[in-house]
mmCIF file of C-alpha atoms and ligand atoms in Angstrom:
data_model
loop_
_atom_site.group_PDB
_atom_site.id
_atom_site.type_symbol
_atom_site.label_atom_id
_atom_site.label_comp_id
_atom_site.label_asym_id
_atom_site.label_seq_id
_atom_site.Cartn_x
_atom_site.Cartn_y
_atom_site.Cartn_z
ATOM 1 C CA UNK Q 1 0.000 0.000 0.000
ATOM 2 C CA UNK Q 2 1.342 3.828 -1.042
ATOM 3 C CA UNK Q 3 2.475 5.763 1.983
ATOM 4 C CA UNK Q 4 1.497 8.766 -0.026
ATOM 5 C CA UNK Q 5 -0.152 11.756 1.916
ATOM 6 C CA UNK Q 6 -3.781 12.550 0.353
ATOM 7 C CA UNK Q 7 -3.402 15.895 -1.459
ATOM 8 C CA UNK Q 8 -5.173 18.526 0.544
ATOM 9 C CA UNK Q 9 -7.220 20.326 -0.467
ATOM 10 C CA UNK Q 10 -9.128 17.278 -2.503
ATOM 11 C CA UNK Q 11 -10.517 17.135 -6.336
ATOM 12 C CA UNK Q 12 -13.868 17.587 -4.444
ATOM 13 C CA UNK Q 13 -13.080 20.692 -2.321
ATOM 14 C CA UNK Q 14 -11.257 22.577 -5.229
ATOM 15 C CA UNK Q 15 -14.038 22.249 -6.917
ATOM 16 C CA UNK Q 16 -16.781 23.721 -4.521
ATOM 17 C CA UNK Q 17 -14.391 26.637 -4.198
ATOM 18 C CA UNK Q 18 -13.526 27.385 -8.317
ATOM 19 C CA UNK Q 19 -12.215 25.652 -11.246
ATOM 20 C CA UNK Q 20 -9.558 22.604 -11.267
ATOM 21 C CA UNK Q 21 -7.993 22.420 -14.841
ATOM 22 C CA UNK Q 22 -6.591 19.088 -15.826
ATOM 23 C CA UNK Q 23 -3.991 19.002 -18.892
ATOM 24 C CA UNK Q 24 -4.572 15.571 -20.954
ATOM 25 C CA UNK Q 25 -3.232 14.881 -24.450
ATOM 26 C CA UNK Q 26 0.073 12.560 -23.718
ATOM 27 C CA UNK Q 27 -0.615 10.559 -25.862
ATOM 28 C CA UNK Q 28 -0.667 12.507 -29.155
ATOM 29 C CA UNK Q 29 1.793 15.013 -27.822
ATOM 30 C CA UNK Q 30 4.345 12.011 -27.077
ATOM 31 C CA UNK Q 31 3.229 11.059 -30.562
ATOM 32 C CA UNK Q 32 4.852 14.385 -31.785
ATOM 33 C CA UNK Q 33 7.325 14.360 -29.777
ATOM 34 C CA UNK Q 34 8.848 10.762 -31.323
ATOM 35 C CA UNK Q 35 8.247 8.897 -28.547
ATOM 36 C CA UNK Q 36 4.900 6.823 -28.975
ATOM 37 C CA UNK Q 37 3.594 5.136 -32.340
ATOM 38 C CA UNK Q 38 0.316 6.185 -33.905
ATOM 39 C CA UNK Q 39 -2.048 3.516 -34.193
ATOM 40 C CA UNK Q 40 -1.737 1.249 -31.353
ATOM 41 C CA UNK Q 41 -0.877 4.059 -29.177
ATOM 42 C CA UNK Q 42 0.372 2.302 -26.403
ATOM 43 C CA UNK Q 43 2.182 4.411 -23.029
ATOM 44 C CA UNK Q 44 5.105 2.485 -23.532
ATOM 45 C CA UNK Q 45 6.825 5.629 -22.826
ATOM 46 C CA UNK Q 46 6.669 5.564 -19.241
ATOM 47 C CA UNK Q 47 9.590 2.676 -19.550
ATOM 48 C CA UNK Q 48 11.161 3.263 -22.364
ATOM 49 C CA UNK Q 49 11.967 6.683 -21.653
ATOM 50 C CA UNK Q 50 10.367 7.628 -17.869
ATOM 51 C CA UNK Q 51 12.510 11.122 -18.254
ATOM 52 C CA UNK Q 52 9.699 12.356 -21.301
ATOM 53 C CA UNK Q 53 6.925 11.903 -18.934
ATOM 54 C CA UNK Q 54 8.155 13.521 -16.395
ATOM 55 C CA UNK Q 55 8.853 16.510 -18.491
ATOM 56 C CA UNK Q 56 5.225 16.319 -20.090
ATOM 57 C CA UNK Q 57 3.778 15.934 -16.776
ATOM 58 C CA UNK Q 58 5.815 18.880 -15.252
ATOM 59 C CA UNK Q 59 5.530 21.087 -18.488
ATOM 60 C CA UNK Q 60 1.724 20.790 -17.988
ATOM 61 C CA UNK Q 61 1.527 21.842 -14.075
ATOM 62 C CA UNK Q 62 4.297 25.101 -15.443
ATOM 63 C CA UNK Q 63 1.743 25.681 -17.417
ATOM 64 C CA UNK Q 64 -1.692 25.853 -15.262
ATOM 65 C CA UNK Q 65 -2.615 21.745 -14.780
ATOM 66 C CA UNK Q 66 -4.175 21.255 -11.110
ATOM 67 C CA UNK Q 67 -3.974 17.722 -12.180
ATOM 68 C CA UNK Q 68 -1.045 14.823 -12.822
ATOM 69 C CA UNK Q 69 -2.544 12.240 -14.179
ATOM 70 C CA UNK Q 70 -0.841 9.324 -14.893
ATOM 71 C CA UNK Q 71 -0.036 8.259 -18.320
ATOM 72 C CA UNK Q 72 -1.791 4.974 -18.087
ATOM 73 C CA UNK Q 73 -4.041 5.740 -20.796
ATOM 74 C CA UNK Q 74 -4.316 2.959 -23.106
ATOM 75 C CA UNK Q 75 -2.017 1.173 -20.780
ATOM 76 C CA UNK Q 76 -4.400 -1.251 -20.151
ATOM 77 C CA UNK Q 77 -4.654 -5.368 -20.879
ATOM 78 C CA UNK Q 78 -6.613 -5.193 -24.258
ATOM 79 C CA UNK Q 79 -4.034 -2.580 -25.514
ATOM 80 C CA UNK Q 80 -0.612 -4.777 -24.105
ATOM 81 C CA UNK Q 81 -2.396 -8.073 -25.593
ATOM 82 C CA UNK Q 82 -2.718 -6.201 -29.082
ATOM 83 C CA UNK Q 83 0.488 -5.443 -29.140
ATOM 84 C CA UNK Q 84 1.683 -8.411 -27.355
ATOM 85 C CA UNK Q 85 3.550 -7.316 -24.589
ATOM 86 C CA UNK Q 86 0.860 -8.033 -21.764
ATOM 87 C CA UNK Q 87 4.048 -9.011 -19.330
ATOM 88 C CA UNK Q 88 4.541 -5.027 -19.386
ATOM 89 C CA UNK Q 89 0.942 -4.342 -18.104
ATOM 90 C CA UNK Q 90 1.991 -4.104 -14.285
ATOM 91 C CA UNK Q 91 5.473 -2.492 -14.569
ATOM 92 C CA UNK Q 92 4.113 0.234 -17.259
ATOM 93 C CA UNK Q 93 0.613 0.882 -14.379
ATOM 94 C CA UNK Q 94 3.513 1.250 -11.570
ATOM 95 C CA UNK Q 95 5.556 3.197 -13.573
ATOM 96 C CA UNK Q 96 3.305 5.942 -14.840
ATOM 97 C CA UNK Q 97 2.001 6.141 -11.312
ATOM 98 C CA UNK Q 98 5.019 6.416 -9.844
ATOM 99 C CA UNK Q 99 6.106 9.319 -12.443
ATOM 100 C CA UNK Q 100 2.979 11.059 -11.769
ATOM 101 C CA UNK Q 101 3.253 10.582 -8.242
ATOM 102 C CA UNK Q 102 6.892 12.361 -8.132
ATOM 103 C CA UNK Q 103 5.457 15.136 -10.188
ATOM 104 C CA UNK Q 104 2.144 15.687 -7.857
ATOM 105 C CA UNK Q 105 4.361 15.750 -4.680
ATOM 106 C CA UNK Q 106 7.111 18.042 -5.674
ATOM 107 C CA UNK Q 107 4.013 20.611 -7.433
ATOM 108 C CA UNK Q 108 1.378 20.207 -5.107
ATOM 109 C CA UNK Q 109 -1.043 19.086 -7.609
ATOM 110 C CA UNK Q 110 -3.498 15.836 -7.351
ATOM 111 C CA UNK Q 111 -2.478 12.920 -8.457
ATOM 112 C CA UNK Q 112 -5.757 11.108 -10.744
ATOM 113 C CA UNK Q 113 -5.229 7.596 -11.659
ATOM 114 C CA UNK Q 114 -6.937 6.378 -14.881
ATOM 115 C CA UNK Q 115 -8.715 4.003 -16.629
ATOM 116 C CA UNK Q 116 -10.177 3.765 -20.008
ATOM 117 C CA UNK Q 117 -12.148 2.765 -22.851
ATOM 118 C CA UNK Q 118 -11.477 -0.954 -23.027
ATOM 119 C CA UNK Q 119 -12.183 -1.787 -26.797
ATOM 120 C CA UNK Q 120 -13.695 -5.461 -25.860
ATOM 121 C CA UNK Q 121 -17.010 -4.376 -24.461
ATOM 122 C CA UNK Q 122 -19.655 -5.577 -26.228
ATOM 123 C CA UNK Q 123 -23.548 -4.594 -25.440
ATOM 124 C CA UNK Q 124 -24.928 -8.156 -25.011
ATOM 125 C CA UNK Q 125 -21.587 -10.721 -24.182
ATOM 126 C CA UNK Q 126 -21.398 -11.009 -20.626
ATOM 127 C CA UNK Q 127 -18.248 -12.541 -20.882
ATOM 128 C CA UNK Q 128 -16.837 -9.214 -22.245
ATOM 129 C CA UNK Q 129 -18.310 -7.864 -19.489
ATOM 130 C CA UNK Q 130 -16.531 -9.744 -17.004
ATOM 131 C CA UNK Q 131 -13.273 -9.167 -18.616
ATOM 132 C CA UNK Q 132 -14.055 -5.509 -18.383
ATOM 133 C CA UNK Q 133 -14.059 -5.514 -14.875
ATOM 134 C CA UNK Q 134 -11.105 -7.503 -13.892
ATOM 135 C CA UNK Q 135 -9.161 -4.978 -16.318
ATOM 136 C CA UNK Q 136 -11.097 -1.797 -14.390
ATOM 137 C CA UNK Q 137 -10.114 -4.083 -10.850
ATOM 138 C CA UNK Q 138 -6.389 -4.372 -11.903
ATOM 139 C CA UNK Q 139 -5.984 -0.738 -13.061
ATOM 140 C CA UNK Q 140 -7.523 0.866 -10.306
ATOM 141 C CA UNK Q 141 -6.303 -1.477 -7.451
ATOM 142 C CA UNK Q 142 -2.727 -0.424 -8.705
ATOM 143 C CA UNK Q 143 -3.693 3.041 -8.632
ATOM 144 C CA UNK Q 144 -5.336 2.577 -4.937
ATOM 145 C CA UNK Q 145 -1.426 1.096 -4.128
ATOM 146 C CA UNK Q 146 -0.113 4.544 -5.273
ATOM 147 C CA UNK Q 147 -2.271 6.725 -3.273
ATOM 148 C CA UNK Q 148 -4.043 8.620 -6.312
ATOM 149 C CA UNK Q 149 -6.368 11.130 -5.567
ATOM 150 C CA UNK Q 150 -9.281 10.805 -7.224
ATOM 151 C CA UNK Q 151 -9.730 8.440 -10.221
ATOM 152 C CA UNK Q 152 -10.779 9.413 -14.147
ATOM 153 C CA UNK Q 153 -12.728 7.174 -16.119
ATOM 154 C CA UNK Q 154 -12.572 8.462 -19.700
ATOM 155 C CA UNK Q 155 -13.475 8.047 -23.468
ATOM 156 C CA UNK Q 156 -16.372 6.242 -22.894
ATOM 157 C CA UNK Q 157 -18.621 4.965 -25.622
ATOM 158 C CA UNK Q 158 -20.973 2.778 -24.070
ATOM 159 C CA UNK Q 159 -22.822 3.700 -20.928
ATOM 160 C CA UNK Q 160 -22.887 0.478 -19.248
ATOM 161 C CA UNK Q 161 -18.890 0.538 -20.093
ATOM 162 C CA UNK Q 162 -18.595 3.687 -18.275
ATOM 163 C CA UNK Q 163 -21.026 2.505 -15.437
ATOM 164 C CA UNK Q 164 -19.181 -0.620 -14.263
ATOM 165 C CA UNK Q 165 -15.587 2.123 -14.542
ATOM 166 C CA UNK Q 166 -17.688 3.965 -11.792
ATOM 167 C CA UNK Q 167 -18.680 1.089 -9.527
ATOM 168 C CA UNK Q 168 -15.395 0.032 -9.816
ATOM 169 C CA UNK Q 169 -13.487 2.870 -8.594
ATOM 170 C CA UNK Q 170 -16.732 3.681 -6.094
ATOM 171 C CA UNK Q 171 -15.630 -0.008 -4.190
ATOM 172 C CA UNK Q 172 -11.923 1.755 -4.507
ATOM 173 C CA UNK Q 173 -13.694 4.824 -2.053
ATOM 174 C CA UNK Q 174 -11.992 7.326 -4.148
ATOM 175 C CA UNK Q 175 -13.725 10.716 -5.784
ATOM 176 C CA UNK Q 176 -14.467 9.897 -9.265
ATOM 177 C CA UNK Q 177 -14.980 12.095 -12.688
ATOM 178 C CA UNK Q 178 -16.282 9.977 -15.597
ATOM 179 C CA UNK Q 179 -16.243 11.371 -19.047
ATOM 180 C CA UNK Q 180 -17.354 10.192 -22.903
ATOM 181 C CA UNK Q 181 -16.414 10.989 -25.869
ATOM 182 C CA UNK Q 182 -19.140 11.553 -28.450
ATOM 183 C CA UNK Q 183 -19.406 10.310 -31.573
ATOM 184 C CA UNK Q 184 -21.291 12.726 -34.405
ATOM 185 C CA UNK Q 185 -24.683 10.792 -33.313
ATOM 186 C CA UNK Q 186 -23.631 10.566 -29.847
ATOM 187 C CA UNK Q 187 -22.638 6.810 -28.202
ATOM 188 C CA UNK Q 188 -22.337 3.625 -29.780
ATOM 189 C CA UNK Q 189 -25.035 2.318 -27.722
ATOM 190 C CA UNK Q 190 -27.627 5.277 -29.405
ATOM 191 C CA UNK Q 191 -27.419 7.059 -26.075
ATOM 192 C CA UNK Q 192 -27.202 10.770 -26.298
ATOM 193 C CA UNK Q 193 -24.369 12.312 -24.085
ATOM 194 C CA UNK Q 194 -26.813 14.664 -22.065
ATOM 195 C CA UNK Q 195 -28.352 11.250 -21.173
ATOM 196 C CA UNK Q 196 -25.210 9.071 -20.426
ATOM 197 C CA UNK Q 197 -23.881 11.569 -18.081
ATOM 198 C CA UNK Q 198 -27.079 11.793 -16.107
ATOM 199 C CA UNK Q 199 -27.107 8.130 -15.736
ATOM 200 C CA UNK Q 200 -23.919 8.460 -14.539
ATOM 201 C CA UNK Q 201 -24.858 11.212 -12.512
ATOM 202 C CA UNK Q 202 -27.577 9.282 -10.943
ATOM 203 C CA UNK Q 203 -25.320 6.194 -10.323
ATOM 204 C CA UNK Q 204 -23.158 8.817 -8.189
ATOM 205 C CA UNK Q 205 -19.916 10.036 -9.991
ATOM 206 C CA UNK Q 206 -18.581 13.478 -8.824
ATOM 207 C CA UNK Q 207 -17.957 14.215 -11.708
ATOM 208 C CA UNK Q 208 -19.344 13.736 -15.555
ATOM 209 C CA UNK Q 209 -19.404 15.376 -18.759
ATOM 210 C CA UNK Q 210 -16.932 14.909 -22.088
ATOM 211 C CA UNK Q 211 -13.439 14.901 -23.204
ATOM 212 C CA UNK Q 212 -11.509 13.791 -26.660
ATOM 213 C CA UNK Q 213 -13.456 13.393 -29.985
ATOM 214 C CA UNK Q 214 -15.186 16.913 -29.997
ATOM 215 C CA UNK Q 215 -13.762 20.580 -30.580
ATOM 216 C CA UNK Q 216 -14.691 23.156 -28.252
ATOM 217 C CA UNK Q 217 -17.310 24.394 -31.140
ATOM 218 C CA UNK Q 218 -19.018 21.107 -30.931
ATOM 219 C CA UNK Q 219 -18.688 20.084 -27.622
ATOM 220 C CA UNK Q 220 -19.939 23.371 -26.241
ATOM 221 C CA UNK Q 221 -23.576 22.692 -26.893
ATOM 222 C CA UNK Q 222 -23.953 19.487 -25.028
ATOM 223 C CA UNK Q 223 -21.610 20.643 -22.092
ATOM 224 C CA UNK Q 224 -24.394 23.487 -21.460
ATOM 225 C CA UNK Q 225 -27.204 21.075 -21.996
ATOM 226 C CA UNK Q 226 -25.513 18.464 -19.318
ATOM 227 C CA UNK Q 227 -24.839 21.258 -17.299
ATOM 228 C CA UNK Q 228 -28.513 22.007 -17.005
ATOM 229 C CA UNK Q 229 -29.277 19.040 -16.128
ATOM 230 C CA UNK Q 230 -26.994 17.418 -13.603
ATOM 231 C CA UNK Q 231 -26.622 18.609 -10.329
ATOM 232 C CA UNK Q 232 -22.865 17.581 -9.826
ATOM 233 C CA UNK Q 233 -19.821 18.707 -11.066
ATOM 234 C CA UNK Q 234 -19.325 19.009 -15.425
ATOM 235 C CA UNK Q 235 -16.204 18.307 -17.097
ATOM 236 C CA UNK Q 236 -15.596 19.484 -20.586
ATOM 237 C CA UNK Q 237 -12.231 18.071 -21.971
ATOM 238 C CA UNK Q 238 -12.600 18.982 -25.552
ATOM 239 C CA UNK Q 239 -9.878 17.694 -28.103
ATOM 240 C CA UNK Q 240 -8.351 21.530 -29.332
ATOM 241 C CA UNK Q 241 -9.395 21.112 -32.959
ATOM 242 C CA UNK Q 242 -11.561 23.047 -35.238
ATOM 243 C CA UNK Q 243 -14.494 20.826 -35.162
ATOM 244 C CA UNK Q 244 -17.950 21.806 -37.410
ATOM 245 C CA UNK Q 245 -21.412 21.085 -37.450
ATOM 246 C CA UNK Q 246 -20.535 18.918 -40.644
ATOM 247 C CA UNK Q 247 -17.261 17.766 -38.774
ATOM 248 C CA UNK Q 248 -18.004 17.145 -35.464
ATOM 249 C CA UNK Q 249 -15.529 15.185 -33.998
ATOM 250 C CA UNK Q 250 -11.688 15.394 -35.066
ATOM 251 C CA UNK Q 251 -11.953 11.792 -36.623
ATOM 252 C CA UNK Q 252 -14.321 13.276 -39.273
ATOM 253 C CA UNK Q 253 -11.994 16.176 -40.698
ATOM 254 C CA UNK Q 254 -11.336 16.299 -44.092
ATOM 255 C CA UNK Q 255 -8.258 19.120 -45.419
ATOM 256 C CA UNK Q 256 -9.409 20.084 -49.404
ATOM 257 C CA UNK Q 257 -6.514 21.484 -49.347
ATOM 258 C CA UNK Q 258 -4.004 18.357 -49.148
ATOM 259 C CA UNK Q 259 -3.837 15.094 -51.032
ATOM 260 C CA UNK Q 260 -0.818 13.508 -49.418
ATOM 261 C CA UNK Q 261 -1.955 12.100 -46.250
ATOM 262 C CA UNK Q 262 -1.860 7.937 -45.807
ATOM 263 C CA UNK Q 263 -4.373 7.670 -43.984
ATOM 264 C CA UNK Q 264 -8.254 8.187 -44.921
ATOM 265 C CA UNK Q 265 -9.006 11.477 -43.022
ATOM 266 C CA UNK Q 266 -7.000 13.925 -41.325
ATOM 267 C CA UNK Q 267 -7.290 11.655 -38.045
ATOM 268 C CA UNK Q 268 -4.781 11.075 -36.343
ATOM 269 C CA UNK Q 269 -1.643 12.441 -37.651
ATOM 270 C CA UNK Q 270 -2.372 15.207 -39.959
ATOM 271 C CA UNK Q 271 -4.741 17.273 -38.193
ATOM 272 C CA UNK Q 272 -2.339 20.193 -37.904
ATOM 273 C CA UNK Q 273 -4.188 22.308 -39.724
ATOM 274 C CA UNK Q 274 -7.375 21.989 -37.462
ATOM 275 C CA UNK Q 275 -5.270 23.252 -34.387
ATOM 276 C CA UNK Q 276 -7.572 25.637 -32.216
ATOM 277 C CA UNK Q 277 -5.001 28.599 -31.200
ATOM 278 C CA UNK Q 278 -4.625 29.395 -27.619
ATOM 279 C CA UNK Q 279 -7.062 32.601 -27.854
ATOM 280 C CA UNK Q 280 -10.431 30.148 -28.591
ATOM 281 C CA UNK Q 281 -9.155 28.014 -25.940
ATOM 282 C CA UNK Q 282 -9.076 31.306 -23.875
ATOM 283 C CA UNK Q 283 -12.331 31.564 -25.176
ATOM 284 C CA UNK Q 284 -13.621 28.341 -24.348
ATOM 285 C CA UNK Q 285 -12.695 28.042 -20.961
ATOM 286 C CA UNK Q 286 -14.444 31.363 -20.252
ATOM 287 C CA UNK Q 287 -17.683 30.363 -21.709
ATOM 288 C CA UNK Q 288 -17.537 27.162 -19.813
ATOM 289 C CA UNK Q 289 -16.230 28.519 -16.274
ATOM 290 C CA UNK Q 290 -19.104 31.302 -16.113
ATOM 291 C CA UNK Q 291 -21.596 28.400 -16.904
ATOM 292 C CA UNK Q 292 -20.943 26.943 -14.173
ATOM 293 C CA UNK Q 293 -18.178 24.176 -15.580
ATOM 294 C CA UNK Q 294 -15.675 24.226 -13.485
ATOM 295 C CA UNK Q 295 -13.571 20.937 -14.492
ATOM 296 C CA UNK Q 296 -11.854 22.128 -17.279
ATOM 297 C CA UNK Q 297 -9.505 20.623 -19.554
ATOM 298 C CA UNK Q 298 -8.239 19.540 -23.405
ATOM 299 C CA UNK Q 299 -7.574 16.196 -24.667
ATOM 300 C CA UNK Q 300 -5.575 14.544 -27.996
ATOM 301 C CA UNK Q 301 -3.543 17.870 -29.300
ATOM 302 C CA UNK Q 302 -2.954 19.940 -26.430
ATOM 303 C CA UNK Q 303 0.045 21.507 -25.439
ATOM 304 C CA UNK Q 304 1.046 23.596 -22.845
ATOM 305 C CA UNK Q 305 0.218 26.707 -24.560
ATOM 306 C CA UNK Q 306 -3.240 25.774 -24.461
ATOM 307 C CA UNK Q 307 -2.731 24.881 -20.893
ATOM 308 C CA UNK Q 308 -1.843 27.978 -19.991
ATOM 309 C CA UNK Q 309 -4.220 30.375 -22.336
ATOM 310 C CA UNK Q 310 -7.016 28.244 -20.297
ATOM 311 C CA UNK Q 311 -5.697 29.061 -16.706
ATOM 312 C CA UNK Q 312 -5.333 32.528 -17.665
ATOM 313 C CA UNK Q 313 -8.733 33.011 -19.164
ATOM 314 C CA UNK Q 314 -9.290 31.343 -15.699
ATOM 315 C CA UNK Q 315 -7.425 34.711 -14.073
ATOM 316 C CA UNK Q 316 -4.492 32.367 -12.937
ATOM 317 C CA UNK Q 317 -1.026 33.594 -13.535
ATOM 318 C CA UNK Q 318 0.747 30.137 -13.711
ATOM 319 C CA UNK Q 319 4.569 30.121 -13.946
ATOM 320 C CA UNK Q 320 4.288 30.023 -17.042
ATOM 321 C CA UNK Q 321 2.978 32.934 -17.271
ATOM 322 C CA UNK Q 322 5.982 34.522 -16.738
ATOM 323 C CA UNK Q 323 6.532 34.049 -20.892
ATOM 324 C CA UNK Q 324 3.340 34.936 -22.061
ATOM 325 C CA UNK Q 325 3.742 36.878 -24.752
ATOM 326 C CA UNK Q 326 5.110 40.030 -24.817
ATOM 327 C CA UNK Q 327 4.823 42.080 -28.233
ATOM 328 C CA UNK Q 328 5.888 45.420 -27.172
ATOM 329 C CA UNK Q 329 9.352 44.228 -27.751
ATOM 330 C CA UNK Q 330 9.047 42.618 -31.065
ATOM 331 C CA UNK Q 331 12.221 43.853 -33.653
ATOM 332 C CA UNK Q 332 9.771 44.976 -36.444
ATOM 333 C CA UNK Q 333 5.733 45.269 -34.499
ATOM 334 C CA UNK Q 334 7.397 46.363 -31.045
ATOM 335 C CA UNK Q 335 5.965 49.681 -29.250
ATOM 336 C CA UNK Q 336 8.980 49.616 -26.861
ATOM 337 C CA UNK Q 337 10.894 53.156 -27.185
ATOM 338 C CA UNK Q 338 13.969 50.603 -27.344
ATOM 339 C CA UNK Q 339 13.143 49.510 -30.952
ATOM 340 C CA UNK Q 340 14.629 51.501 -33.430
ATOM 341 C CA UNK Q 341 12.393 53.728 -35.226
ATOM 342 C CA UNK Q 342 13.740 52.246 -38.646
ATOM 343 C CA UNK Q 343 12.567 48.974 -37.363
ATOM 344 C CA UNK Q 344 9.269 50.165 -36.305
ATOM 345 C CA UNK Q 345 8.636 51.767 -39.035
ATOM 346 C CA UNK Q 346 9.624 48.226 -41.303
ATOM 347 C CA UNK Q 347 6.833 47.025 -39.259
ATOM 348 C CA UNK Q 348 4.404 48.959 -40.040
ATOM 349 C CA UNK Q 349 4.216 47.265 -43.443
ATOM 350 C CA UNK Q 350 2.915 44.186 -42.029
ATOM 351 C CA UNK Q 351 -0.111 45.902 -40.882
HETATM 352 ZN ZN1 LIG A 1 -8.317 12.449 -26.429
#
């Protein structure tokens, strides 16, 4: 069992007083970064090379995160069997627990274990069922032995999925936030996501609402429409891509204006040209937080800029903060009386 010390204040008691913002994304930003393979997307990361997780982690918290939460998305049985390393499952749950762990202690942030979309559930095969809950039992009992937090159940695309993720971290007696991720017509059970979430809701999670598949534009909608209509704690973890009414979730975006991509869409490796700027994440977070959201966060794409623009639309001056940009002292758009006039005047051209 973990000898860690319970963060105080608690997930539960940050969020009766304001917002708690929680930086996700590792996987596709580890993806960028050369360290994790598209496709399988498997956290093998947090053993091959612990040091970029760290640095993720910590880069995140610089940046405005209230939350480390360890990188065991994906990391779970289905995923290792796939890929045929299950002997890795335990060491790579440890591991990203114990990175997130280090990084929660030395910051003072919480420390959320998580568990995942499973892949294997199936509406009507109880045996799927039952092997969905011995991975939810294994994932979270691990995270129990590191002394998380609070736990995150995430992705979801079934409700009953999501509902056994909740009675399995309930039995674990640990605050819980339980998200899905929406497909254009909603779930893959036919469930709408205002529904899900108040069956989750009613089934007693802290905390429910959305994250990954939907841009702020498109997840906005149903965020206020949950938020109407649950009486706990909303999360809105949108993925920070230009999602449309035709588009609505980042695996449906289609670039006209490039014919070199391998793969079918955009999804998930050339969606750079979908990437929200920090400003309508600004803008997001605002919207949200004055509705009465107040667990806040972005999914697949994020980086710490975003991080950051949301904590300081938050009015949070993070340490990061400390670079936020600066213009006045630009060579050729500067106002600073230390810019040469002949410079300044170069500028103006660009105006
Ligand atoms: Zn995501």
């Amino acid at each position: 069992m973990s000898t860690r010390k319970v963060t105080s204040p608690g997930l539960l008691e940050r969020l009766e007083k304001g917002a708690v913002i929680c930086a996700e994304g590792y996987l596709f930003e580890l993806e960028r970064r050369g360290y994790i393979q598209a496709g399988a997307f498997v956290p093998e990361v947090v053993l091959e090379h612990p040091e970029k997780v760290y640095e993720l982690h910590r880069e995140f918290v610089h940046a405005g995160s209230d939350v480390v939460e360890a990188f065991t998305y994906y990391g779970h049985r289905e995923k290792l069997r796939v890929i045929g390393k299950e002997e890795l499952l335990e060491p790579l749950n440890r591991n990203a627990l114990q990175i997130a762990a280090d990084v929660a202690d030395e910051s003072g942030a919480l420390l959320a274990g998580n568990i995942c979309n499973t892949n294997i559930w199936e509406p009507n095969n109880q045996e799927t069922h039952a092997s969905v809950r011995s991975m939810f039992e294994e994932q979270v009992g691990w995270t129990v032995d590191a002394g998380a937090d609070f736990i995150i159940g995430e992705t979801f695309c079934w409700v009953e999925e999501a509902l056994m993720a909740l009675q399995v971290i309930q039995a674990a007696d640990k605050p819980s936030v339980i998200t899905f991720a929406l497909d254009a017509d909603g779930l893959h059970d036919g469930v709408d996501g205002v529904t899900a979430c108040k069956q989750l809701a009613d089934a007693g999670a802290d905390v429910v609402g959305l994250n990954c598949s939907r841009g702020p534009a498109t997840m906005l909608p149903v965020i206020k429409e949950i938020r109407s209509t649950v009486s706990c704690h909303v999360a809105a973890l949108p993925v920070p891509y230009r999602t449309t009414a035709d588009m609505p979730t980042f695996q449906l975006l289609q670039d006209k204006s490039c014919s070199c991509t391998p793969d079918i869409g955009t999804f998930p490796t050339a969606l750079d040209p979908f990437v929200c700027n920090r400003y309508e994440i600004a803008e997001f977070a605002k919207d949200m937080y004055t509705k009465g959201v107040n667990y806040l966060g972005l999914c697949c794409g994020a980086g710490p800029h975003h991080v950051r623009s949301m904590a300081e639309a938050l009015g949070r001056t993070p340490p990061a903060s400390h670079y936020s940009p600066d213009m006045s002292k630009h060579a050729y758009q500067g106002t600073d009386e230390n810019i040469p006039n002949y410079y300044r005047k170069l500028g103006k051209m660009y105006e």
